[in-house]
Amino acid sequence: MEQGFILPSYGGASLSNLLPSIEARLVGDTPSLQIPRASRYVLFLVDGLGWYPLEAHADHADTLGERLPSATALTCSVPSTTATSLTSLGCGTPPGQHGVVGYTFLDPDQDRLLNALTWQGGPTDVASFRCHDTTFQRMTTTGISSGTVSLARFAESALTQLAFGGTDHLGVTSEGNREHFIDLVHQSLATNRVVYCYERMLDHDGHGHGIGSWQWLERLVQIDDTVVELAAQLPADTCLLVTGDHGMVNVPNDHKIVAQDEAALGGCRHIGGEARFRQLYCDDPARVAASWGEFLGERARVVTRSQALDAGWFGPTVKRRVVPRIGDVLVAMTEDWGVMTTTFPGEFSLRGMHGSLTHQEMVVPLFSFDPR
């Protein structure tokens, strides 16, 4: 692997093993992650909460910063992006099993890119696209009920169906209102033993303003305060677990390469993924990989799909129907570089980005607040 790259720990300390470990605690089995014993669990996922960005700005998060040295370091999946991470979390499997293999990727049945967050380009029948049941659905069969607390508009989204099917959803209608958020968590705990709750704004501020910006730092302070209040107000038999779905790097404008401006970066039928992790769909993968690899040099690791599968990027095994969803050629950027495409003009305004295999993007903390 390139210097600064890290492979997912799918067999050990990975985000995909967190919910199965909660399930194991609740049924009396041995978990793969050593989380505290409890009667109930609240899993608070902060979008964009990476280990290294938090470490660099720990002085703005009194509680999480102080606890970081004793936290558990988890790897997310490849690519290090929200849709893939949340589905890996919810299904308890690597992306090669659950099939949400990126932010934008190919739906082979339609030969067009779909956006896993907005579901633009995705099939109407989400159930037919699903490749794996969620851990929540499995827990329901053993009598363990679960709830989700996230924005109200996410309740029926395709990603919620794929990653959090089997949960009772309570919708946040006043984003940023801490009292409202914590009250919904308490409501969900009244009928569920596992509650997943989600905060998106740290990632939003990182994308728009960058890690370390005053907006991002102010949001980190607010999140730290939310964690403190949530931990203090939970019932005595409940364990609070706090984690992230990926980290982030700041990409300067002069490190944004535009694919359409470079002849060497042609030959693609579709350019999917995102700026830090491009998925290229093409008719001659070997030629495209060679051309992109020669042009980008040390700025990227360019591999064919078969090379990525052999290296275990998407898990130890990949389902047959998932394989064509993955790019024929994959471009994982190093350091703080990005490859942009005019197909997605909105990404040009982004400051913070993620998706690749650097430590800054791949490693997230897991904090445990024991039952009282």
mmCIF file of C-alpha atoms in Angstrom:
data_model
loop_
_atom_site.group_PDB
_atom_site.id
_atom_site.type_symbol
_atom_site.label_atom_id
_atom_site.label_comp_id
_atom_site.label_asym_id
_atom_site.label_seq_id
_atom_site.Cartn_x
_atom_site.Cartn_y
_atom_site.Cartn_z
ATOM 1 C CA MET A 1 0.000 0.000 0.000
ATOM 2 C CA GLU A 2 1.030 3.595 -0.578
ATOM 3 C CA GLN A 3 2.493 5.507 2.336
ATOM 4 C CA GLY A 4 -0.382 6.788 4.451
ATOM 5 C CA PHE A 5 -2.881 4.209 3.118
ATOM 6 C CA ILE A 6 -4.613 1.699 5.358
ATOM 7 C CA LEU A 7 -6.767 -1.320 4.533
ATOM 8 C CA PRO A 8 -10.060 -1.898 6.360
ATOM 9 C CA SER A 9 -9.928 -4.274 9.333
ATOM 10 C CA TYR A 10 -13.037 -6.138 8.203
ATOM 11 C CA GLY A 11 -12.215 -9.102 10.418
ATOM 12 C CA GLY A 12 -11.584 -7.040 13.538
ATOM 13 C CA ALA A 13 -11.788 -3.404 14.593
ATOM 14 C CA SER A 14 -14.076 -2.134 11.865
ATOM 15 C CA LEU A 15 -17.311 -0.186 11.762
ATOM 16 C CA SER A 16 -19.045 -3.199 10.217
ATOM 17 C CA ASN A 17 -18.490 -5.200 13.424
ATOM 18 C CA LEU A 18 -20.037 -2.648 15.787
ATOM 19 C CA LEU A 19 -23.725 -3.578 15.609
ATOM 20 C CA PRO A 20 -23.007 -7.320 15.591
ATOM 21 C CA SER A 21 -21.015 -6.704 18.790
ATOM 22 C CA ILE A 22 -23.988 -4.921 20.353
ATOM 23 C CA GLU A 23 -26.187 -7.832 19.320
ATOM 24 C CA ALA A 24 -23.719 -10.304 20.812
ATOM 25 C CA ARG A 25 -23.784 -8.472 24.160
ATOM 26 C CA LEU A 26 -27.581 -8.484 24.225
ATOM 27 C CA VAL A 27 -27.880 -12.223 23.531
ATOM 28 C CA GLY A 28 -24.992 -13.249 25.783
ATOM 29 C CA ASP A 29 -22.427 -14.107 23.103
ATOM 30 C CA THR A 30 -18.829 -12.900 22.836
ATOM 31 C CA PRO A 31 -18.535 -9.678 20.807
ATOM 32 C CA SER A 32 -15.687 -9.044 18.379
ATOM 33 C CA LEU A 33 -15.407 -5.488 19.740
ATOM 34 C CA GLN A 34 -15.071 -5.140 23.489
ATOM 35 C CA ILE A 35 -17.961 -2.844 24.262
ATOM 36 C CA PRO A 36 -19.449 -2.526 27.762
ATOM 37 C CA ARG A 37 -22.227 -4.830 28.942
ATOM 38 C CA ALA A 38 -25.584 -3.098 29.154
ATOM 39 C CA SER A 39 -29.303 -3.735 28.928
ATOM 40 C CA ARG A 40 -29.769 -1.071 26.260
ATOM 41 C CA TYR A 41 -27.517 0.769 23.809
ATOM 42 C CA VAL A 42 -27.573 4.162 22.135
ATOM 43 C CA LEU A 43 -25.277 4.382 19.118
ATOM 44 C CA PHE A 44 -24.583 8.016 18.204
ATOM 45 C CA LEU A 45 -22.934 8.377 14.805
ATOM 46 C CA VAL A 46 -21.410 11.756 13.956
ATOM 47 C CA ASP A 47 -20.939 12.103 10.211
ATOM 48 C CA GLY A 48 -17.351 13.099 9.443
ATOM 49 C CA LEU A 49 -15.939 12.401 12.920
ATOM 50 C CA GLY A 50 -12.522 11.027 11.967
ATOM 51 C CA TRP A 51 -9.851 10.093 14.492
ATOM 52 C CA TYR A 52 -7.096 12.309 13.097
ATOM 53 C CA PRO A 53 -9.135 15.468 12.462
ATOM 54 C CA LEU A 54 -10.450 15.158 16.027
ATOM 55 C CA GLU A 55 -6.959 14.557 17.382
ATOM 56 C CA ALA A 56 -5.649 17.667 15.621
ATOM 57 C CA HIS A 57 -8.397 19.803 17.177
ATOM 58 C CA ALA A 58 -8.966 17.997 20.474
ATOM 59 C CA ASP A 59 -8.792 21.277 22.381
ATOM 60 C CA HIS A 60 -12.211 22.160 20.898
ATOM 61 C CA ALA A 61 -13.839 18.994 22.243
ATOM 62 C CA ASP A 62 -13.230 18.845 25.972
ATOM 63 C CA THR A 63 -14.851 15.470 26.586
ATOM 64 C CA LEU A 64 -14.120 13.612 23.340
ATOM 65 C CA GLY A 65 -10.623 15.087 23.119
ATOM 66 C CA GLU A 66 -9.787 13.986 26.657
ATOM 67 C CA ARG A 67 -11.164 10.495 25.997
ATOM 68 C CA LEU A 68 -9.534 10.015 22.590
ATOM 69 C CA PRO A 69 -6.351 8.272 23.868
ATOM 70 C CA SER A 70 -8.507 5.554 25.465
ATOM 71 C CA ALA A 71 -10.973 5.265 22.559
ATOM 72 C CA THR A 72 -10.995 2.302 20.176
ATOM 73 C CA ALA A 73 -9.735 3.019 16.665
ATOM 74 C CA LEU A 74 -12.012 1.533 14.008
ATOM 75 C CA THR A 75 -11.589 1.471 10.269
ATOM 76 C CA CYS A 76 -14.495 2.252 8.010
ATOM 77 C CA SER A 77 -15.100 0.486 4.704
ATOM 78 C CA VAL A 78 -13.770 1.292 1.241
ATOM 79 C CA PRO A 79 -14.574 3.807 -0.030
ATOM 80 C CA SER A 80 -14.526 5.978 3.083
ATOM 81 C CA THR A 81 -17.848 7.636 2.375
ATOM 82 C CA THR A 82 -21.154 8.012 4.198
ATOM 83 C CA ALA A 83 -23.426 5.762 2.149
ATOM 84 C CA THR A 84 -20.981 2.856 2.233
ATOM 85 C CA SER A 85 -20.111 3.321 5.907
ATOM 86 C CA LEU A 86 -23.707 3.579 7.102
ATOM 87 C CA THR A 87 -24.719 0.470 5.171
ATOM 88 C CA SER A 88 -21.675 -1.411 6.479
ATOM 89 C CA LEU A 89 -22.683 -0.334 9.976
ATOM 90 C CA GLY A 90 -26.363 -1.193 9.579
ATOM 91 C CA CYS A 91 -25.863 -4.525 7.802
ATOM 92 C CA GLY A 92 -22.820 -5.560 9.815
ATOM 93 C CA THR A 93 -20.982 -6.550 6.639
ATOM 94 C CA PRO A 94 -18.369 -5.165 4.216
ATOM 95 C CA PRO A 95 -19.612 -3.470 1.035
ATOM 96 C CA GLY A 96 -18.852 -6.529 -1.064
ATOM 97 C CA GLN A 97 -21.784 -8.168 0.706
ATOM 98 C CA HIS A 98 -24.269 -5.306 1.105
ATOM 99 C CA GLY A 99 -23.696 -3.773 -2.335
ATOM 100 C CA VAL A 100 -23.613 -0.029 -1.565
ATOM 101 C CA VAL A 101 -20.129 0.377 -2.968
ATOM 102 C CA GLY A 102 -19.755 4.149 -3.024
ATOM 103 C CA TYR A 103 -21.296 7.598 -3.125
ATOM 104 C CA THR A 104 -22.065 7.321 -6.842
ATOM 105 C CA PHE A 105 -21.664 3.974 -8.581
ATOM 106 C CA LEU A 106 -23.084 1.985 -11.470
ATOM 107 C CA ASP A 107 -26.459 0.302 -11.482
ATOM 108 C CA PRO A 108 -25.588 -2.393 -14.050
ATOM 109 C CA ASP A 109 -29.228 -3.153 -14.792
ATOM 110 C CA GLN A 110 -29.724 0.388 -16.100
ATOM 111 C CA ASP A 111 -26.121 1.199 -17.113
ATOM 112 C CA ARG A 112 -26.288 4.511 -15.323
ATOM 113 C CA LEU A 113 -24.805 6.011 -12.194
ATOM 114 C CA LEU A 114 -26.899 6.207 -9.052
ATOM 115 C CA ASN A 115 -26.354 8.479 -6.085
ATOM 116 C CA ALA A 116 -26.636 6.368 -2.948
ATOM 117 C CA LEU A 117 -27.575 9.349 -0.747
ATOM 118 C CA THR A 118 -30.194 11.049 -2.913
ATOM 119 C CA TRP A 119 -31.075 7.891 -4.886
ATOM 120 C CA GLN A 120 -30.996 9.919 -8.095
ATOM 121 C CA GLY A 121 -30.580 7.381 -10.891
ATOM 122 C CA GLY A 122 -31.493 4.508 -8.596
ATOM 123 C CA PRO A 123 -34.243 1.941 -9.244
ATOM 124 C CA THR A 124 -37.737 2.558 -7.925
ATOM 125 C CA ASP A 125 -37.826 -0.884 -6.329
ATOM 126 C CA VAL A 126 -35.242 -0.472 -3.577
ATOM 127 C CA ALA A 127 -35.965 -3.942 -2.182
ATOM 128 C CA SER A 128 -34.873 -5.568 -5.441
ATOM 129 C CA PHE A 129 -31.570 -3.679 -5.242
ATOM 130 C CA ARG A 130 -30.877 -4.843 -1.676
ATOM 131 C CA CYS A 131 -28.174 -7.481 -1.287
ATOM 132 C CA HIS A 132 -28.190 -8.067 2.487
ATOM 133 C CA ASP A 133 -30.562 -7.796 5.437
ATOM 134 C CA THR A 134 -29.701 -5.362 8.205
ATOM 135 C CA THR A 135 -28.521 -6.338 11.675
ATOM 136 C CA PHE A 136 -31.641 -4.622 12.996
ATOM 137 C CA GLN A 137 -33.843 -6.955 10.971
ATOM 138 C CA ARG A 138 -31.960 -9.960 12.283
ATOM 139 C CA MET A 139 -32.225 -8.723 15.879
ATOM 140 C CA THR A 140 -35.984 -8.347 15.471
ATOM 141 C CA THR A 141 -36.260 -12.107 14.938
ATOM 142 C CA THR A 142 -34.676 -12.645 18.368
ATOM 143 C CA GLY A 143 -36.959 -10.162 20.099
ATOM 144 C CA ILE A 144 -34.574 -7.192 20.150
ATOM 145 C CA SER A 145 -36.315 -4.070 18.858
ATOM 146 C CA SER A 146 -34.446 -1.060 17.483
ATOM 147 C CA GLY A 147 -35.091 2.586 16.743
ATOM 148 C CA THR A 148 -33.553 5.295 14.589
ATOM 149 C CA VAL A 149 -33.384 9.023 15.312
ATOM 150 C CA SER A 150 -32.442 11.100 12.270
ATOM 151 C CA LEU A 151 -33.880 13.869 10.117
ATOM 152 C CA ALA A 152 -37.573 13.376 9.397
ATOM 153 C CA ARG A 153 -36.983 13.524 5.643
ATOM 154 C CA PHE A 154 -34.690 10.498 5.867
ATOM 155 C CA ALA A 155 -37.469 8.222 7.143
ATOM 156 C CA GLU A 156 -38.368 6.645 3.803
ATOM 157 C CA SER A 157 -35.113 7.225 1.932
ATOM 158 C CA ALA A 158 -33.509 4.388 0.003
ATOM 159 C CA LEU A 159 -30.412 4.525 2.207
ATOM 160 C CA THR A 160 -32.540 4.240 5.354
ATOM 161 C CA GLN A 161 -34.234 1.187 3.867
ATOM 162 C CA LEU A 162 -30.916 -0.420 2.898
ATOM 163 C CA ALA A 163 -28.978 0.394 6.066
ATOM 164 C CA PHE A 164 -31.590 0.733 8.816
ATOM 165 C CA GLY A 165 -34.459 -1.477 7.730
ATOM 166 C CA GLY A 166 -36.120 -3.035 10.758
ATOM 167 C CA THR A 167 -35.950 0.072 12.948
ATOM 168 C CA ASP A 168 -38.714 2.367 14.164
ATOM 169 C CA HIS A 169 -37.872 5.831 12.850
ATOM 170 C CA LEU A 170 -38.388 9.021 14.853
ATOM 171 C CA GLY A 171 -37.824 12.134 12.766
ATOM 172 C CA VAL A 172 -35.838 15.180 13.862
ATOM 173 C CA THR A 173 -37.904 18.196 12.834
ATOM 174 C CA SER A 174 -35.782 20.911 14.472
ATOM 175 C CA GLU A 175 -32.196 20.259 13.419
ATOM 176 C CA GLY A 176 -29.665 21.663 15.851
ATOM 177 C CA ASN A 177 -32.120 21.676 18.769
ATOM 178 C CA ARG A 178 -30.269 19.544 21.325
ATOM 179 C CA GLU A 179 -33.216 19.197 23.708
ATOM 180 C CA HIS A 180 -35.455 17.988 20.871
ATOM 181 C CA PHE A 181 -32.816 15.489 19.705
ATOM 182 C CA ILE A 182 -32.241 14.017 23.171
ATOM 183 C CA ASP A 183 -35.972 13.847 23.825
ATOM 184 C CA LEU A 184 -36.423 11.740 20.683
ATOM 185 C CA VAL A 185 -33.672 9.385 21.860
ATOM 186 C CA HIS A 186 -35.518 8.953 25.166
ATOM 187 C CA GLN A 187 -38.781 8.315 23.327
ATOM 188 C CA SER A 188 -37.129 5.623 21.252
ATOM 189 C CA LEU A 189 -35.521 4.012 24.300
ATOM 190 C CA ALA A 190 -38.953 3.620 25.872
ATOM 191 C CA THR A 191 -39.751 0.840 23.386
ATOM 192 C CA ASN A 192 -36.375 -0.223 21.962
ATOM 193 C CA ARG A 193 -33.210 -1.803 23.318
ATOM 194 C CA VAL A 194 -30.979 -0.395 20.578
ATOM 195 C CA VAL A 195 -31.277 3.175 19.315
ATOM 196 C CA TYR A 196 -29.204 4.534 16.436
ATOM 197 C CA CYS A 197 -29.042 8.321 16.186
ATOM 198 C CA TYR A 198 -27.353 10.467 13.565
ATOM 199 C CA GLU A 199 -25.778 13.936 13.364
ATOM 200 C CA ARG A 200 -24.776 15.217 9.918
ATOM 201 C CA MET A 201 -23.576 18.801 10.340
ATOM 202 C CA LEU A 202 -19.878 18.246 11.140
ATOM 203 C CA ASP A 203 -19.486 16.604 7.739
ATOM 204 C CA HIS A 204 -21.531 19.387 6.130
ATOM 205 C CA ASP A 205 -19.308 22.108 7.604
ATOM 206 C CA GLY A 206 -16.173 20.160 6.697
ATOM 207 C CA HIS A 207 -17.255 19.911 3.070
ATOM 208 C CA GLY A 208 -18.224 23.549 2.836
ATOM 209 C CA HIS A 209 -15.542 25.247 4.910
ATOM 210 C CA GLY A 210 -12.837 22.687 5.620
ATOM 211 C CA ILE A 211 -11.458 20.932 8.677
ATOM 212 C CA GLY A 212 -10.192 23.505 11.158
ATOM 213 C CA SER A 213 -12.414 26.315 9.880
ATOM 214 C CA TRP A 214 -14.228 28.285 12.545
ATOM 215 C CA GLN A 215 -17.517 26.790 11.345
ATOM 216 C CA TRP A 216 -16.188 23.238 11.700
ATOM 217 C CA LEU A 217 -14.629 23.961 15.093
ATOM 218 C CA GLU A 218 -17.812 25.560 16.402
ATOM 219 C CA ARG A 219 -19.768 22.502 15.286
ATOM 220 C CA LEU A 220 -17.286 20.210 17.037
ATOM 221 C CA VAL A 221 -17.865 22.120 20.286
ATOM 222 C CA GLN A 222 -21.630 21.695 19.885
ATOM 223 C CA ILE A 223 -21.305 17.973 19.233
ATOM 224 C CA ASP A 224 -19.099 17.528 22.278
ATOM 225 C CA ASP A 225 -21.735 19.287 24.382
ATOM 226 C CA THR A 226 -24.451 17.038 22.940
ATOM 227 C CA VAL A 227 -22.460 13.933 23.862
ATOM 228 C CA VAL A 228 -22.008 15.178 27.425
ATOM 229 C CA GLU A 229 -25.714 15.943 27.888
ATOM 230 C CA LEU A 230 -26.839 12.730 26.219
ATOM 231 C CA ALA A 231 -24.535 10.589 28.384
ATOM 232 C CA ALA A 232 -25.703 12.348 31.544
ATOM 233 C CA GLN A 233 -29.414 11.952 30.772
ATOM 234 C CA LEU A 234 -29.541 8.335 29.606
ATOM 235 C CA PRO A 235 -31.115 5.698 31.882
ATOM 236 C CA ALA A 236 -28.688 3.987 34.240
ATOM 237 C CA ASP A 237 -28.831 0.659 32.355
ATOM 238 C CA THR A 238 -27.916 2.197 28.990
ATOM 239 C CA CYS A 239 -24.522 2.350 27.284
ATOM 240 C CA LEU A 240 -23.749 5.250 24.951
ATOM 241 C CA LEU A 241 -21.427 4.521 22.023
ATOM 242 C CA VAL A 242 -20.165 7.420 19.896
ATOM 243 C CA THR A 243 -18.420 6.971 16.561
ATOM 244 C CA GLY A 244 -18.000 8.400 13.043
ATOM 245 C CA ASP A 245 -18.394 7.100 9.517
ATOM 246 C CA HIS A 246 -15.175 8.482 7.980
ATOM 247 C CA GLY A 247 -12.599 11.228 8.374
ATOM 248 C CA MET A 248 -11.746 14.001 5.943
ATOM 249 C CA VAL A 249 -8.906 15.909 4.276
ATOM 250 C CA ASN A 250 -8.839 19.472 2.961
ATOM 251 C CA VAL A 251 -8.209 19.620 -0.790
ATOM 252 C CA PRO A 252 -6.773 22.958 -1.999
ATOM 253 C CA ASN A 253 -8.001 24.342 -5.306
ATOM 254 C CA ASP A 254 -4.616 23.864 -6.975
ATOM 255 C CA HIS A 255 -4.793 20.137 -6.141
ATOM 256 C CA LYS A 256 -8.127 19.646 -7.903
ATOM 257 C CA ILE A 257 -7.484 17.908 -11.240
ATOM 258 C CA VAL A 258 -10.337 18.140 -13.750
ATOM 259 C CA ALA A 259 -10.672 14.866 -15.670
ATOM 260 C CA GLN A 260 -12.215 16.492 -18.737
ATOM 261 C CA ASP A 261 -9.248 18.868 -19.059
ATOM 262 C CA GLU A 262 -6.684 16.084 -19.423
ATOM 263 C CA ALA A 263 -6.531 13.846 -22.514
ATOM 264 C CA ALA A 264 -4.838 11.115 -20.469
ATOM 265 C CA LEU A 265 -7.911 10.898 -18.226
ATOM 266 C CA GLY A 266 -10.297 9.882 -20.976
ATOM 267 C CA GLY A 267 -11.608 6.527 -22.133
ATOM 268 C CA CYS A 268 -14.439 6.244 -19.604
ATOM 269 C CA ARG A 269 -18.094 5.495 -20.222
ATOM 270 C CA HIS A 270 -18.956 6.759 -16.733
ATOM 271 C CA ILE A 271 -16.896 8.538 -14.062
ATOM 272 C CA GLY A 272 -18.422 7.687 -10.693
ATOM 273 C CA GLY A 273 -17.344 7.758 -7.077
ATOM 274 C CA GLU A 274 -16.151 11.090 -5.753
ATOM 275 C CA ALA A 275 -13.067 13.278 -6.064
ATOM 276 C CA ARG A 276 -10.964 11.295 -3.571
ATOM 277 C CA PHE A 277 -12.064 7.880 -4.893
ATOM 278 C CA ARG A 278 -13.050 7.700 -8.521
ATOM 279 C CA GLN A 279 -14.775 4.644 -9.959
ATOM 280 C CA LEU A 280 -14.266 4.439 -13.712
ATOM 281 C CA TYR A 281 -16.494 2.346 -15.943
ATOM 282 C CA CYS A 282 -14.850 1.605 -19.259
ATOM 283 C CA ASP A 283 -14.427 -0.952 -22.043
ATOM 284 C CA ASP A 284 -10.641 -1.303 -21.771
ATOM 285 C CA PRO A 285 -9.736 -1.285 -18.050
ATOM 286 C CA ALA A 286 -6.079 -2.163 -18.549
ATOM 287 C CA ARG A 287 -5.511 0.737 -20.950
ATOM 288 C CA VAL A 288 -7.470 3.227 -18.819
ATOM 289 C CA ALA A 289 -5.676 2.146 -15.630
ATOM 290 C CA ALA A 290 -2.297 2.531 -17.327
ATOM 291 C CA SER A 291 -3.136 5.969 -18.732
ATOM 292 C CA TRP A 292 -4.589 7.325 -15.500
ATOM 293 C CA GLY A 293 -1.788 5.774 -13.452
ATOM 294 C CA GLU A 294 0.952 7.277 -15.607
ATOM 295 C CA PHE A 295 -0.624 10.737 -15.549
ATOM 296 C CA LEU A 296 -1.401 10.830 -11.822
ATOM 297 C CA GLY A 297 1.821 9.176 -10.669
ATOM 298 C CA GLU A 298 2.285 9.447 -6.900
ATOM 299 C CA ARG A 299 -0.875 11.503 -6.580
ATOM 300 C CA ALA A 300 -3.021 8.354 -6.714
ATOM 301 C CA ARG A 301 -3.126 4.597 -6.492
ATOM 302 C CA VAL A 302 -4.816 3.365 -9.672
ATOM 303 C CA VAL A 303 -5.958 -0.268 -9.754
ATOM 304 C CA THR A 304 -8.270 -2.436 -11.796
ATOM 305 C CA ARG A 305 -11.353 -3.918 -10.192
ATOM 306 C CA SER A 306 -9.762 -7.369 -10.012
ATOM 307 C CA GLN A 307 -6.716 -5.937 -8.228
ATOM 308 C CA ALA A 308 -8.939 -4.188 -5.687
ATOM 309 C CA LEU A 309 -10.943 -7.370 -5.085
ATOM 310 C CA ASP A 310 -7.761 -9.398 -4.638
ATOM 311 C CA ALA A 311 -6.508 -6.813 -2.129
ATOM 312 C CA GLY A 312 -9.740 -7.070 -0.133
ATOM 313 C CA TRP A 313 -10.790 -3.446 -0.495
ATOM 314 C CA PHE A 314 -14.484 -4.378 -0.485
ATOM 315 C CA GLY A 315 -14.203 -7.332 1.891
ATOM 316 C CA PRO A 316 -12.839 -10.879 1.846
ATOM 317 C CA THR A 317 -15.642 -12.003 -0.497
ATOM 318 C CA VAL A 318 -17.771 -10.046 -2.950
ATOM 319 C CA LYS A 319 -21.165 -11.218 -4.135
ATOM 320 C CA ARG A 320 -21.465 -11.868 -7.850
ATOM 321 C CA ARG A 321 -24.229 -9.310 -8.330
ATOM 322 C CA VAL A 322 -22.167 -6.659 -6.508
ATOM 323 C CA VAL A 323 -19.068 -7.015 -8.697
ATOM 324 C CA PRO A 324 -20.325 -5.009 -11.730
ATOM 325 C CA ARG A 325 -21.400 -2.161 -9.444
ATOM 326 C CA ILE A 326 -17.713 -1.560 -8.645
ATOM 327 C CA GLY A 327 -15.673 0.504 -11.076
ATOM 328 C CA ASP A 328 -13.643 -1.315 -13.743
ATOM 329 C CA VAL A 329 -10.822 0.987 -12.620
ATOM 330 C CA LEU A 330 -10.499 2.566 -9.164
ATOM 331 C CA VAL A 331 -8.537 5.744 -8.435
ATOM 332 C CA ALA A 332 -7.663 6.292 -4.763
ATOM 333 C CA MET A 333 -6.041 9.678 -4.242
ATOM 334 C CA THR A 334 -3.055 10.225 -1.974
ATOM 335 C CA GLU A 335 -2.226 13.165 0.292
ATOM 336 C CA ASP A 336 -4.607 16.062 -0.488
ATOM 337 C CA TRP A 337 -5.342 15.537 -4.184
ATOM 338 C CA GLY A 338 -8.690 15.141 -5.902
ATOM 339 C CA VAL A 339 -9.912 14.328 -9.412
ATOM 340 C CA MET A 340 -12.974 16.374 -10.305
ATOM 341 C CA THR A 341 -15.477 15.789 -13.080
ATOM 342 C CA THR A 342 -17.747 18.307 -14.779
ATOM 343 C CA THR A 343 -20.478 15.665 -14.582
ATOM 344 C CA PHE A 344 -20.855 16.681 -10.921
ATOM 345 C CA PRO A 345 -20.284 20.462 -10.871
ATOM 346 C CA GLY A 346 -21.326 20.783 -7.246
ATOM 347 C CA GLU A 347 -18.181 19.048 -6.035
ATOM 348 C CA PHE A 348 -15.946 21.877 -7.264
ATOM 349 C CA SER A 349 -17.015 24.047 -4.329
ATOM 350 C CA LEU A 350 -16.067 21.457 -1.717
ATOM 351 C CA ARG A 351 -13.144 22.176 0.593
ATOM 352 C CA GLY A 352 -13.103 19.036 2.736
ATOM 353 C CA MET A 353 -13.361 15.655 1.011
ATOM 354 C CA HIS A 354 -13.107 11.937 1.742
ATOM 355 C CA GLY A 355 -13.376 8.549 0.077
ATOM 356 C CA SER A 356 -9.795 7.342 -0.207
ATOM 357 C CA LEU A 357 -7.711 4.991 1.956
ATOM 358 C CA THR A 358 -5.549 7.453 3.892
ATOM 359 C CA HIS A 359 -5.418 7.205 7.664
ATOM 360 C CA GLN A 360 -7.094 10.611 7.884
ATOM 361 C CA GLU A 361 -10.131 9.268 6.011
ATOM 362 C CA MET A 362 -10.261 5.631 7.092
ATOM 363 C CA VAL A 363 -9.888 5.724 10.896
ATOM 364 C CA VAL A 364 -12.749 6.705 13.203
ATOM 365 C CA PRO A 365 -12.941 6.665 17.015
ATOM 366 C CA LEU A 366 -15.306 4.587 19.106
ATOM 367 C CA PHE A 367 -16.086 6.107 22.505
ATOM 368 C CA SER A 368 -17.882 4.107 25.198
ATOM 369 C CA PHE A 369 -19.819 5.672 28.053
ATOM 370 C CA ASP A 370 -20.554 2.863 30.491
ATOM 371 C CA PRO A 371 -23.962 2.354 32.091
ATOM 372 C CA ARG A 372 -24.122 3.987 35.488
#
